[in-house]
């Protein structure tokens, strides 16, 4: 009766073996994409652009890329804290960037720069507090909360400004900052790198950053370890708010103007940079340095499209595609880890 | 190793004539550099209950996940009824009749019993859920295992034990030929365990092949026909149960002679002043409980699963909402009220929760991070973590609990269940707590590690900590506790001294057969 089990049962039919190999590779690839992929992909994109895209590899163009990347990069660096805390994203950066920009120019036109900065900081802290309390203490959904605060913030701004454009004086400090250079590098770009490094240290070296990561990985376990989780979430949204404020400053200084519509698309562009960088939307995993790479990637990609004469619609489509792709890779990698 | 697929090659006297229903041959499974299962073969017949034992991390769960198509092996093949199984294909394994009840519960808490039982194989009519059929299958499956529970109850409202039974019903509903149970009794009380074991015997009697994993050796000897021992991912032996002894099995597991004697009671515990005091604690499922734990004392909370012990300790220290009563912690002459969970932690309480995966650990983070979390203040200066100290600290604690392998940079989620439990302990030991509350501290932990954990608990108490242990493992409770409070329906129904208590006296109180005096 046992006869048929004595037949060579040791080797599987070849088909099954091949399938198995394919599956192993696919699983490893998604994990690799999520963890290391961004370094290689960004490098490849830059090399591609240098070789095949006319006008990419010139100093003025590269400077321009970085000047555009700087504000979005600073916003994304701050928002990375919210994503790692497991709260998806901070949509209200759109309102916060515009508010900071308008306050910087409009208030300093009347009351001077120090007052403008103070007001902007106060507003940023308020955003951090309101978003953070709603999400972290009342446990409301971050997407809905920040969508609402976007409406409140932008609505208020439009109501107060009537949608008008504010111009800074041509000999003012703001304009000087917007056009200043450190050697060959625009000051905005230096600020972007410095802020990224600083926030990276906060995330990796401080107990606050540690709690943000831990909370993103497991809220309940973090609470039961004695962490004041409400404070952690408020902290994460405050980092996002401060990033958005600085980003707003840079954006306004760059053109020496500000208007309530200046930050359209900043929510999804920052999210794209964060996720493309490999920070997980499920929380717990990621870094600010990855966001920096993600920003470079998104900016170079946008630049290539602009240089190739592709319009805003195509650019928007590309960003959307990019996000879908990146979150899918993220989810695949997570599945690999879970099994 | 023998090329033939004959069973029990180690035991020449036992040639079986029946064909194995499931056989795995030469299974190898690696995770990166780690070999979790190393060239293991196993074959199980219809109607057989086959025990699978081994220390934490021996590869039991991994091997079973290969058999059930959850993981694709790197080498080797699985055959069901002579037919090769598509590796890493859970659906194919289910269709071939292999059902796995995972070590960790895998039900959806928000969904009902009926929905959970049919999860993944929901019957449909014209594309809509066929609720009638769904209920019929669920009822049949529950009948099969002889458990009665409301089909419309959400899982979240069931006791842990009932969830375990629903999980088994779910496996049964697939009408399997092979049922694999990965430590199903880890969360059950003795009575529930007995019920489960009887049920498995009945199912095997009807021709089902069962693979049964447990760290409780007596269970293996109660129901299994044969037992396979794994050690460090390798197959050590497969023997007829009648031809071996518990001592021999344990020796195979650890690969050396083990001091199996768990230390019973401490010589003479030095018990001091009351440290943890609770009066009139009320919460959902908890009815005005008074409780005291003294310095150096180990107090045990006994009772059936669902008696309200977890709810009681959580309400007491503020981890969950409390509707009434008050708890205080007295140390060095000052008494502090527990006003919130954080105030309890600050006052020197350590709490090791029952559910390590959801409440105890950040699974996607490294061991070192998990250990750092409750100790972050001590390991930092002006909020900046001292990375060298963090590493040294985590390494020494990983050693203290004997984590295997002791790689502190590895993600906790990659560790076996028992080793995960050691990490939960490690993170709190570092605080040198004055009050330590342990809810099921050795669930899913192997015999050797259990003795280690008991030793750690004794050490804490000997150093003057007030220790409160909740355990459904009655022998454990009897060994550890100086005083046992038995809880039923959210009340303390009796208090026994650890010396006088025995299984009968505790169970009599727990099940309500005896109304004791005391509170
Ligand atoms: N997803 C994974 N990634 C990396 N290593 C893993 C993974 N799953 C298991 N391992 C490793 O494989 C080995 C065997 O683990 P397994 O869970 O099979 O042990 P076990 O015998 O079931 O132990 P326990 O009794 O503690 O449940 C362990 O060393 C474990 O760390
Ligand atoms: Mg296991």
Short mmCIF file of C-alpha atoms in Angstrom, two decimals, chain B residues 11-298:
data_model
loop_
_atom_site.label_atom_id
_atom_site.label_comp_id
_atom_site.label_asym_id
_atom_site.label_seq_id
_atom_site.Cartn_x
_atom_site.Cartn_y
_atom_site.Cartn_z
CA UNK B 11 12.33 3.22 15.34
CA UNK B 12 12.83 0.04 13.42
CA UNK B 13 10.10 -1.85 15.23
CA UNK B 14 7.24 0.32 14.03
CA UNK B 15 6.56 -0.25 10.40
CA UNK B 16 3.23 1.23 9.51
CA UNK B 17 1.08 -0.14 6.83
CA UNK B 18 -1.12 2.84 6.22
CA UNK B 19 -0.22 5.59 3.80
CA UNK B 20 0.60 9.02 5.21
CA UNK B 21 -1.99 11.60 4.26
CA UNK B 22 0.57 14.40 4.44
CA UNK B 23 4.29 14.11 4.04
CA UNK B 24 6.98 16.72 3.84
CA UNK B 25 10.34 15.76 2.54
CA UNK B 26 13.68 17.48 3.04
CA UNK B 27 12.16 20.86 3.88
CA UNK B 28 14.64 23.71 4.12
CA UNK B 29 13.50 27.25 4.93
CA UNK B 30 15.87 30.18 5.24
CA UNK B 31 15.14 33.75 6.24
CA UNK B 32 18.03 35.74 4.88
CA UNK B 33 21.02 34.18 6.60
CA UNK B 34 18.98 32.32 9.22
CA UNK B 35 18.14 28.68 8.62
CA UNK B 36 14.82 28.21 10.38
CA UNK B 37 14.12 24.70 9.13
CA UNK B 38 17.00 22.51 8.00
CA UNK B 39 16.22 19.39 5.98
CA UNK B 40 13.24 18.17 7.96
CA UNK B 41 10.95 15.35 6.84
CA UNK B 42 7.70 14.50 8.53
CA UNK B 43 4.77 12.26 7.64
CA UNK B 44 1.40 11.97 9.33
CA UNK B 45 -1.38 9.46 8.81
CA UNK B 46 -5.11 9.84 8.82
CA UNK B 47 -6.48 9.38 12.30
CA UNK B 48 -3.14 10.11 13.88
CA UNK B 49 -2.38 12.87 16.35
CA UNK B 50 1.21 13.80 15.79
CA UNK B 51 2.94 15.92 18.41
CA UNK B 52 5.56 18.46 17.39
CA UNK B 53 7.83 19.83 20.08
CA UNK B 54 11.02 21.84 20.39
CA UNK B 55 12.42 24.86 22.13
CA UNK B 56 11.47 28.41 21.19
CA UNK B 57 12.81 29.09 17.74
CA UNK B 58 13.30 25.41 16.93
CA UNK B 59 11.35 25.94 13.70
CA UNK B 60 8.00 24.37 14.56
CA UNK B 61 5.81 27.23 13.36
CA UNK B 62 7.93 27.75 10.27
CA UNK B 63 7.68 24.09 9.28
CA UNK B 64 3.91 24.15 9.75
CA UNK B 65 3.59 27.31 7.70
CA UNK B 66 5.40 25.51 4.91
CA UNK B 67 3.00 22.57 5.20
CA UNK B 68 0.01 24.91 5.03
CA UNK B 69 1.40 26.78 2.03
CA UNK B 70 1.89 30.04 3.91
CA UNK B 71 5.61 29.95 3.19
CA UNK B 72 7.40 28.48 0.18
CA UNK B 73 10.34 26.32 1.25
CA UNK B 74 13.79 26.89 -0.24
CA UNK B 75 14.16 23.16 -0.73
CA UNK B 76 11.99 20.11 -0.34
CA UNK B 77 8.40 19.31 -1.14
CA UNK B 78 5.10 18.66 0.55
CA UNK B 79 2.68 15.98 -0.62
CA UNK B 80 -0.91 15.60 0.41
CA UNK B 81 -2.50 12.27 -0.41
CA UNK B 82 0.43 11.59 -2.72
CA UNK B 83 -0.09 14.76 -4.73
CA UNK B 84 2.61 17.45 -4.65
CA UNK B 85 1.45 20.71 -3.14
CA UNK B 86 2.05 24.00 -4.90
CA UNK B 87 4.64 25.62 -2.59
CA UNK B 88 3.68 28.86 -0.89
CA UNK B 89 0.10 28.69 -2.11
CA UNK B 90 -2.26 28.88 0.85
CA UNK B 91 -5.36 28.44 -1.25
CA UNK B 92 -4.03 25.29 -2.88
CA UNK B 93 -3.13 23.86 0.52
CA UNK B 94 -6.62 24.62 1.81
CA UNK B 95 -8.18 22.97 -1.20
CA UNK B 96 -5.96 19.93 -0.70
CA UNK B 97 -7.32 19.78 2.84
CA UNK B 98 -4.61 21.32 5.03
CA UNK B 99 -5.90 23.76 7.66
CA UNK B 100 -3.59 25.63 10.00
CA UNK B 101 -4.62 27.27 13.26
CA UNK B 102 -1.90 29.87 13.73
CA UNK B 103 0.04 30.39 16.92
CA UNK B 104 -1.18 33.98 17.03
CA UNK B 105 -4.91 34.55 16.70
CA UNK B 106 -5.82 35.71 13.23
CA UNK B 107 -9.50 36.60 13.47
CA UNK B 108 -10.94 39.98 12.51
CA UNK B 109 -12.10 41.50 15.82
CA UNK B 110 -14.84 43.69 14.32
CA UNK B 111 -16.50 40.88 12.39
CA UNK B 112 -18.95 38.36 13.78
CA UNK B 113 -18.34 34.73 14.65
CA UNK B 114 -20.13 33.52 11.50
CA UNK B 115 -18.26 35.94 9.26
CA UNK B 116 -14.94 34.96 10.75
CA UNK B 117 -15.54 31.24 10.39
CA UNK B 118 -16.14 31.71 6.66
CA UNK B 119 -13.44 34.34 6.22
CA UNK B 120 -11.64 33.80 2.94
CA UNK B 121 -14.18 31.28 1.71
CA UNK B 122 -17.39 33.28 2.10
CA UNK B 123 -20.19 31.55 0.17
CA UNK B 124 -21.89 33.74 -2.42
CA UNK B 125 -25.05 33.71 -4.44
CA UNK B 126 -25.22 35.91 -7.53
CA UNK B 127 -22.19 37.72 -6.20
CA UNK B 128 -23.77 38.55 -2.84
CA UNK B 129 -22.81 37.01 0.47
CA UNK B 130 -25.05 34.02 1.03
CA UNK B 131 -25.73 34.61 4.71
CA UNK B 132 -27.96 31.58 5.05
CA UNK B 133 -25.29 29.25 3.74
CA UNK B 134 -22.69 31.10 5.78
CA UNK B 135 -24.65 30.48 8.97
CA UNK B 136 -25.27 26.86 8.11
CA UNK B 137 -21.57 26.14 7.59
CA UNK B 138 -20.66 28.05 10.75
CA UNK B 139 -23.24 26.17 12.80
CA UNK B 140 -22.01 22.84 11.46
CA UNK B 141 -18.40 23.66 12.22
CA UNK B 142 -19.23 24.77 15.75
CA UNK B 143 -21.35 21.66 16.27
CA UNK B 144 -18.48 19.53 15.06
CA UNK B 145 -16.29 20.84 17.86
CA UNK B 146 -19.17 20.99 20.32
CA UNK B 147 -18.97 24.67 21.16
CA UNK B 148 -21.97 26.93 21.43
CA UNK B 149 -21.55 30.63 20.82
CA UNK B 150 -23.71 33.37 19.35
CA UNK B 151 -23.04 33.54 15.62
CA UNK B 152 -23.66 37.29 15.51
CA UNK B 153 -21.33 38.20 18.36
CA UNK B 154 -18.33 40.26 17.21
CA UNK B 155 -15.06 38.48 17.96
CA UNK B 156 -13.85 41.44 20.01
CA UNK B 157 -16.47 40.62 22.64
CA UNK B 158 -15.46 36.99 23.09
CA UNK B 159 -13.04 35.67 25.67
CA UNK B 160 -9.60 34.63 24.50
CA UNK B 161 -10.52 30.97 24.93
CA UNK B 162 -13.68 31.33 22.87
CA UNK B 163 -11.71 33.07 20.14
CA UNK B 164 -9.39 30.10 20.10
CA UNK B 165 -12.34 27.75 19.61
CA UNK B 166 -13.79 29.94 16.85
CA UNK B 167 -10.39 29.78 15.21
CA UNK B 168 -10.55 26.00 15.30
CA UNK B 169 -14.11 26.02 13.97
CA UNK B 170 -12.84 28.12 11.10
CA UNK B 171 -10.22 25.49 10.29
CA UNK B 172 -12.83 22.72 10.58
CA UNK B 173 -15.25 24.55 8.29
CA UNK B 174 -12.80 24.00 5.43
CA UNK B 175 -13.39 20.25 5.89
CA UNK B 176 -9.71 19.46 6.17
CA UNK B 177 -7.93 16.15 6.00
CA UNK B 178 -5.07 17.55 8.00
CA UNK B 179 -5.55 19.93 10.91
CA UNK B 180 -2.49 21.71 12.25
CA UNK B 181 -2.70 23.42 15.63
CA UNK B 182 0.16 25.70 16.66
CA UNK B 183 0.12 26.00 20.45
CA UNK B 184 -3.66 26.11 20.78
CA UNK B 185 -3.64 25.62 24.54
CA UNK B 186 -1.24 28.44 25.38
CA UNK B 187 -4.19 30.68 26.19
CA UNK B 188 -6.47 28.09 27.77
CA UNK B 189 -7.15 27.09 31.35
CA UNK B 190 -6.81 23.45 32.46
CA UNK B 191 -10.53 22.75 32.04
CA UNK B 192 -10.64 24.31 28.59
CA UNK B 193 -7.48 22.48 27.64
CA UNK B 194 -9.01 19.20 28.69
CA UNK B 195 -12.04 19.95 26.59
CA UNK B 196 -9.90 20.76 23.58
CA UNK B 197 -7.83 17.61 23.93
CA UNK B 198 -10.97 15.44 24.13
CA UNK B 199 -12.31 17.17 21.05
CA UNK B 200 -9.10 16.51 19.12
CA UNK B 201 -9.21 12.83 20.05
CA UNK B 202 -12.76 12.68 18.79
CA UNK B 203 -11.82 14.35 15.50
CA UNK B 204 -8.85 12.01 15.04
CA UNK B 205 -11.15 9.09 15.74
CA UNK B 206 -13.08 10.12 12.67
CA UNK B 207 -10.00 9.95 10.49
CA UNK B 208 -8.63 13.48 10.66
CA UNK B 209 -4.83 13.76 10.75
CA UNK B 210 -3.76 16.24 13.41
CA UNK B 211 -0.41 17.88 13.99
CA UNK B 212 -0.26 19.29 17.45
CA UNK B 213 2.32 21.78 18.74
CA UNK B 214 2.68 22.47 22.45
CA UNK B 215 5.27 23.35 25.04
CA UNK B 216 3.27 21.42 27.61
CA UNK B 217 4.78 17.97 27.48
CA UNK B 218 2.02 16.28 29.51
CA UNK B 219 -0.52 17.26 26.83
CA UNK B 220 1.62 15.57 24.20
CA UNK B 221 1.60 12.41 26.24
CA UNK B 222 -2.14 12.61 26.80
CA UNK B 223 -3.27 12.72 23.18
CA UNK B 224 -0.49 12.06 20.71
CA UNK B 225 0.24 8.79 18.95
CA UNK B 226 3.70 9.88 17.95
CA UNK B 227 5.90 12.85 18.60
CA UNK B 228 8.52 14.58 16.47
CA UNK B 229 11.22 16.63 18.15
CA UNK B 230 12.94 19.55 16.41
CA UNK B 231 16.07 21.26 17.63
CA UNK B 232 17.70 24.31 15.99
CA UNK B 233 15.68 23.70 12.84
CA UNK B 234 16.73 20.08 12.55
CA UNK B 235 14.77 16.87 12.96
CA UNK B 236 15.99 15.04 16.07
CA UNK B 237 13.63 12.11 16.33
CA UNK B 238 10.16 10.80 15.68
CA UNK B 239 8.93 8.20 18.17
CA UNK B 240 5.83 6.31 19.19
CA UNK B 241 4.55 7.89 22.34
CA UNK B 242 4.42 4.52 24.10
CA UNK B 243 8.12 4.07 23.58
CA UNK B 244 9.39 7.24 25.13
CA UNK B 245 9.09 9.29 28.31
CA UNK B 246 8.58 12.98 28.99
CA UNK B 247 12.14 13.18 30.30
CA UNK B 248 13.55 11.69 27.12
CA UNK B 249 11.51 14.05 24.93
CA UNK B 250 12.71 17.10 26.84
CA UNK B 251 16.25 15.84 26.65
CA UNK B 252 15.92 15.54 22.87
CA UNK B 253 14.51 19.06 22.74
CA UNK B 254 17.37 20.75 24.57
CA UNK B 255 20.09 18.34 23.50
CA UNK B 256 21.37 17.85 27.01
CA UNK B 257 20.17 16.75 30.37
CA UNK B 258 17.97 19.49 31.75
CA UNK B 259 17.29 20.28 35.34
CA UNK B 260 13.56 19.86 34.79
CA UNK B 261 12.65 20.62 38.35
CA UNK B 262 11.17 24.07 38.39
CA UNK B 263 11.97 25.71 41.65
CA UNK B 264 8.95 25.49 43.91
CA UNK B 265 8.28 28.33 46.29
CA UNK B 266 11.06 30.36 47.66
CA UNK B 267 12.81 29.20 50.79
CA UNK B 268 11.47 31.83 53.09
CA UNK B 269 10.42 34.97 51.31
CA UNK B 270 11.20 38.23 53.08
CA UNK B 271 7.90 40.01 52.89
CA UNK B 272 7.76 43.66 53.81
CA UNK B 273 5.27 46.49 53.83
CA UNK B 274 2.28 46.87 51.52
CA UNK B 275 3.44 48.52 48.30
CA UNK B 276 0.54 48.15 45.92
CA UNK B 277 -2.87 48.63 47.41
CA UNK B 278 -6.18 48.71 45.58
CA UNK B 279 -9.59 49.32 47.07
CA UNK B 280 -12.97 48.88 45.47
CA UNK B 281 -11.69 48.68 41.90
CA UNK B 282 -14.56 48.75 39.42
CA UNK B 283 -14.45 48.52 35.66
CA UNK B 284 -16.37 46.64 32.98
CA UNK B 285 -16.10 43.03 34.16
CA UNK B 286 -14.60 43.99 37.52
CA UNK B 287 -16.67 44.27 40.67
CA UNK B 288 -15.29 46.20 43.61
CA UNK B 289 -12.04 44.33 44.14
CA UNK B 290 -9.63 44.97 47.02
CA UNK B 291 -6.06 43.82 46.63
CA UNK B 292 -2.72 44.23 48.36
CA UNK B 293 0.77 43.26 47.33
CA UNK B 294 3.70 43.62 49.73
CA UNK B 295 7.35 44.20 49.02
CA UNK B 296 9.05 40.91 48.26
CA UNK B 297 5.75 39.12 47.88
CA UNK B 298 4.49 37.25 44.82
#
